[in-house]
Amino acid sequence: MFDKNKFFQTDLVCPVCKAKFKQLKLKTSAFRIKTRDIDMCNTYEGINPNLYSPVVCPECGYANLDHSFQNNLSDVVITLLQKELPKSKLYKIDVTGERDYVRAIDAYEQAIYCANIAGHSASLLAGIYFRMTCLAKSFGSSDEDEYRQKAIEFYEKAYDHEEFPLGGKMSQTLVEYMIASMYFKLNKLEQAIYWLNFSISRDPKGLTDPKAHAMIKELWMTVKSVIKNK
């Protein structure tokens, strides 16, 4: 049952069509992190905030993650989006209100559609697919591993071609951990071991990010235990 007291509305302006609209946002008091899995996906008490992470303009269908939605776009990108968005799934469809899993995935897919047109960074696409992975996991969807594999693909692209910290937040060691842990969850142990060894060899004392380095070492012990018991 929808509880409006757990939400508030924020005013937004679409960077593509300049439409003004209100977006439903979840209050921080409406959820609590219960546990965090080895792949950094959280289990929540209350409402899963990943349901509301993507923002979609109800007028033109432009979509992005909430923290990037109002970023400026070049005139060339705006023109491309204005041409392609009328062909998209959520063109002139309002998903600014309450969402279930299916509606949230629609919004994420719209964000991917827009990111590909706009040429957004691989790290942004990785973040989208990572959130989709965690959302699918929390709802028991069979799409979880498919999204996880796509997240790996774009984290690896970002690792090779973007500057650290990714998105101004993610250290090199943390990205190495993210990739290794997702390979581990896919039971691709050879690839997980490669990234763990690489990370430890690159920064054996963990000077880049001590917290992430400790996570790398802990994951390495877990992988060794799995291999030993096979």
XYZ file of C-alpha atoms in Angstrom:
230
model
C 0.000 0.000 0.000
C 1.373 3.376 -1.003
C 2.279 5.578 1.969
C 2.710 9.158 0.780
C 4.223 10.144 4.133
C 7.383 8.256 3.182
C 7.955 10.471 0.147
C 8.420 14.078 -0.803
C 8.340 15.827 -4.170
C 11.223 17.663 -5.754
C 11.010 20.177 -8.602
C 13.031 19.344 -11.704
C 13.657 20.839 -15.129
C 14.383 18.518 -18.040
C 17.709 19.396 -19.748
C 16.326 18.204 -23.112
C 12.823 19.686 -23.473
C 12.949 22.179 -20.549
C 9.689 20.833 -19.132
C 9.166 21.468 -15.420
C 7.850 18.538 -13.392
C 7.715 17.078 -9.899
C 9.535 13.852 -9.055
C 8.584 11.611 -6.155
C 11.573 11.027 -3.876
C 11.957 8.640 -1.003
C 12.673 10.059 2.442
C 15.788 8.673 4.108
C 13.621 7.700 7.073
C 11.622 5.350 4.818
C 14.379 2.743 4.569
C 17.318 1.314 6.440
C 20.231 -0.819 5.262
C 19.801 -4.209 6.897
C 22.734 -6.083 5.377
C 25.345 -5.598 2.635
C 26.340 -8.542 0.482
C 29.851 -9.254 -0.790
C 28.925 -7.628 -4.129
C 27.952 -4.346 -2.395
C 24.225 -4.884 -2.927
C 22.202 -3.869 0.124
C 19.219 -5.555 1.717
C 16.791 -2.919 2.996
C 14.143 -2.679 5.645
C 11.324 -0.527 4.326
C 11.166 0.675 0.719
C 14.031 -0.163 -1.624
C 15.515 3.203 -2.726
C 16.762 1.651 -5.974
C 13.145 1.725 -7.156
C 13.361 5.508 -7.399
C 16.948 6.102 -8.527
C 16.258 6.821 -12.224
C 14.401 10.011 -13.170
C 12.339 10.112 -16.371
C 10.922 13.305 -17.864
C 7.152 12.726 -18.326
C 7.107 15.005 -21.372
C 9.980 13.864 -23.616
C 11.182 10.667 -21.914
C 14.741 11.777 -21.176
C 16.080 9.643 -18.322
C 19.147 9.479 -16.119
C 20.075 8.587 -12.562
C 18.796 11.147 -10.070
C 22.237 12.584 -9.258
C 22.988 13.184 -12.956
C 19.576 14.022 -14.415
C 19.968 17.799 -14.512
C 23.555 17.783 -15.786
C 24.037 20.074 -18.767
C 23.957 18.478 -22.213
C 25.558 19.818 -25.388
C 23.368 21.193 -28.176
C 24.407 18.261 -30.376
C 23.327 15.711 -27.767
C 20.020 17.521 -27.140
C 19.268 17.473 -30.877
C 20.024 13.753 -31.058
C 17.810 13.020 -28.073
C 14.949 15.130 -29.406
C 15.099 13.072 -32.598
C 15.286 9.642 -30.940
C 13.190 9.980 -27.775
C 9.789 9.895 -29.558
C 10.688 6.308 -30.550
C 11.355 5.260 -26.950
C 9.241 3.195 -24.568
C 8.534 5.951 -22.044
C 7.943 8.870 -24.402
C 5.165 10.984 -22.820
C 4.581 8.351 -20.130
C 4.602 9.503 -16.511
C 6.623 7.347 -14.104
C 7.294 10.134 -11.592
C 4.998 8.567 -8.981
C 4.869 5.247 -7.147
C 6.828 2.415 -8.766
C 6.831 -1.337 -8.634
C 9.725 -3.485 -9.852
C 8.564 -3.570 -13.491
C 8.077 0.200 -13.667
C 11.479 0.793 -12.072
C 13.204 -1.486 -14.600
C 11.409 0.403 -17.388
C 12.901 3.622 -15.998
C 16.408 2.127 -15.807
C 16.141 0.835 -19.370
C 15.063 4.289 -20.496
C 18.153 5.732 -18.784
C 20.310 3.222 -20.678
C 18.579 4.145 -23.947
C 19.337 7.825 -23.339
C 22.897 7.187 -22.176
C 23.699 5.336 -25.385
C 22.296 8.143 -27.527
C 24.030 10.842 -25.511
C 27.356 9.014 -25.316
C 27.430 9.117 -21.528
C 30.411 7.585 -19.745
C 30.922 3.880 -19.240
C 31.045 4.490 -15.493
C 27.522 5.965 -15.563
C 26.240 2.932 -17.476
C 28.046 0.650 -15.020
C 26.272 2.414 -12.171
C 22.899 1.981 -13.866
C 23.441 -1.735 -14.424
C 24.764 -2.176 -10.878
C 21.579 -0.656 -9.435
C 19.510 -2.868 -11.720
C 21.476 -5.892 -10.460
C 20.762 -5.030 -6.846
C 17.091 -4.323 -7.544
C 16.668 -7.596 -9.456
C 18.410 -9.418 -6.611
C 16.103 -7.941 -3.978
C 13.015 -8.939 -5.972
C 14.320 -12.410 -6.873
C 14.344 -11.687 -10.602
C 16.029 -14.073 -13.018
C 17.553 -11.031 -14.754
C 20.020 -10.456 -11.896
C 23.014 -12.182 -13.498
C 22.382 -10.588 -16.891
C 22.494 -7.116 -15.318
C 25.564 -8.065 -13.280
C 27.448 -9.153 -16.412
C 26.602 -5.832 -18.085
C 27.775 -3.931 -15.002
C 31.110 -5.765 -15.183
C 31.431 -4.937 -18.885
C 31.021 -1.225 -18.308
C 33.138 -1.095 -15.140
C 35.956 -2.715 -17.121
C 35.516 -0.176 -19.933
C 35.544 2.668 -17.434
C 38.614 1.195 -15.731
C 40.523 1.207 -19.014
C 39.415 4.581 -20.363
C 38.372 6.935 -17.540
C 40.262 8.786 -14.847
C 40.042 7.885 -11.190
C 38.179 8.369 -9.003
C 35.310 7.283 -11.249
C 32.460 9.739 -11.003
C 34.529 11.645 -8.491
C 33.871 8.937 -5.890
C 35.146 5.449 -6.733
C 38.833 4.740 -6.179
C 40.813 2.429 -8.424
C 40.905 -0.220 -5.696
C 37.164 -0.015 -5.107
C 36.471 -0.536 -8.815
C 38.812 -3.532 -8.799
C 36.851 -4.911 -5.852
C 33.508 -4.299 -7.565
C 34.608 -6.172 -10.682
C 36.151 -9.063 -8.728
C 33.136 -9.447 -6.429
C 30.686 -9.489 -9.328
C 32.731 -12.131 -11.128
C 32.693 -14.115 -7.889
C 28.890 -13.870 -7.684
C 28.723 -15.166 -11.263
C 30.971 -18.084 -10.189
C 33.624 -16.931 -12.663
C 36.445 -17.591 -10.241
C 39.295 -17.298 -12.744
C 38.312 -13.732 -13.619
C 37.728 -12.866 -9.954
C 41.201 -14.163 -9.046
C 42.769 -12.170 -11.865
C 41.336 -8.890 -10.543
C 42.161 -9.698 -6.916
C 45.769 -10.569 -7.756
C 46.089 -7.521 -9.966
C 44.795 -5.199 -7.257
C 47.063 -6.605 -4.562
C 50.091 -6.520 -6.884
C 49.374 -2.951 -7.991
C 48.993 -1.607 -4.452
C 50.273 -4.217 -1.960
C 50.048 -1.856 1.033
C 46.604 -0.539 0.190
C 47.678 3.084 -0.017
C 45.143 3.998 -2.725
C 42.125 3.094 -0.592
C 42.805 1.216 2.671
C 39.153 0.298 3.235
C 38.715 -1.145 -0.259
C 42.079 -2.908 0.036
C 40.852 -4.642 3.208
C 37.752 -5.728 1.265
C 39.970 -7.086 -1.517
C 41.943 -9.189 0.985
C 38.773 -10.475 2.641
C 37.256 -11.432 -0.710
C 40.510 -13.175 -1.674
C 40.243 -15.325 1.459
C 36.633 -16.176 0.579
C 37.604 -17.170 -2.965
C 40.456 -19.357 -1.631
C 38.000 -21.077 0.705
C 35.573 -21.791 -2.150
C 38.381 -23.217 -4.292
C 39.654 -25.367 -1.435
C 36.202 -26.862 -0.820
C 35.484 -27.663 -4.465
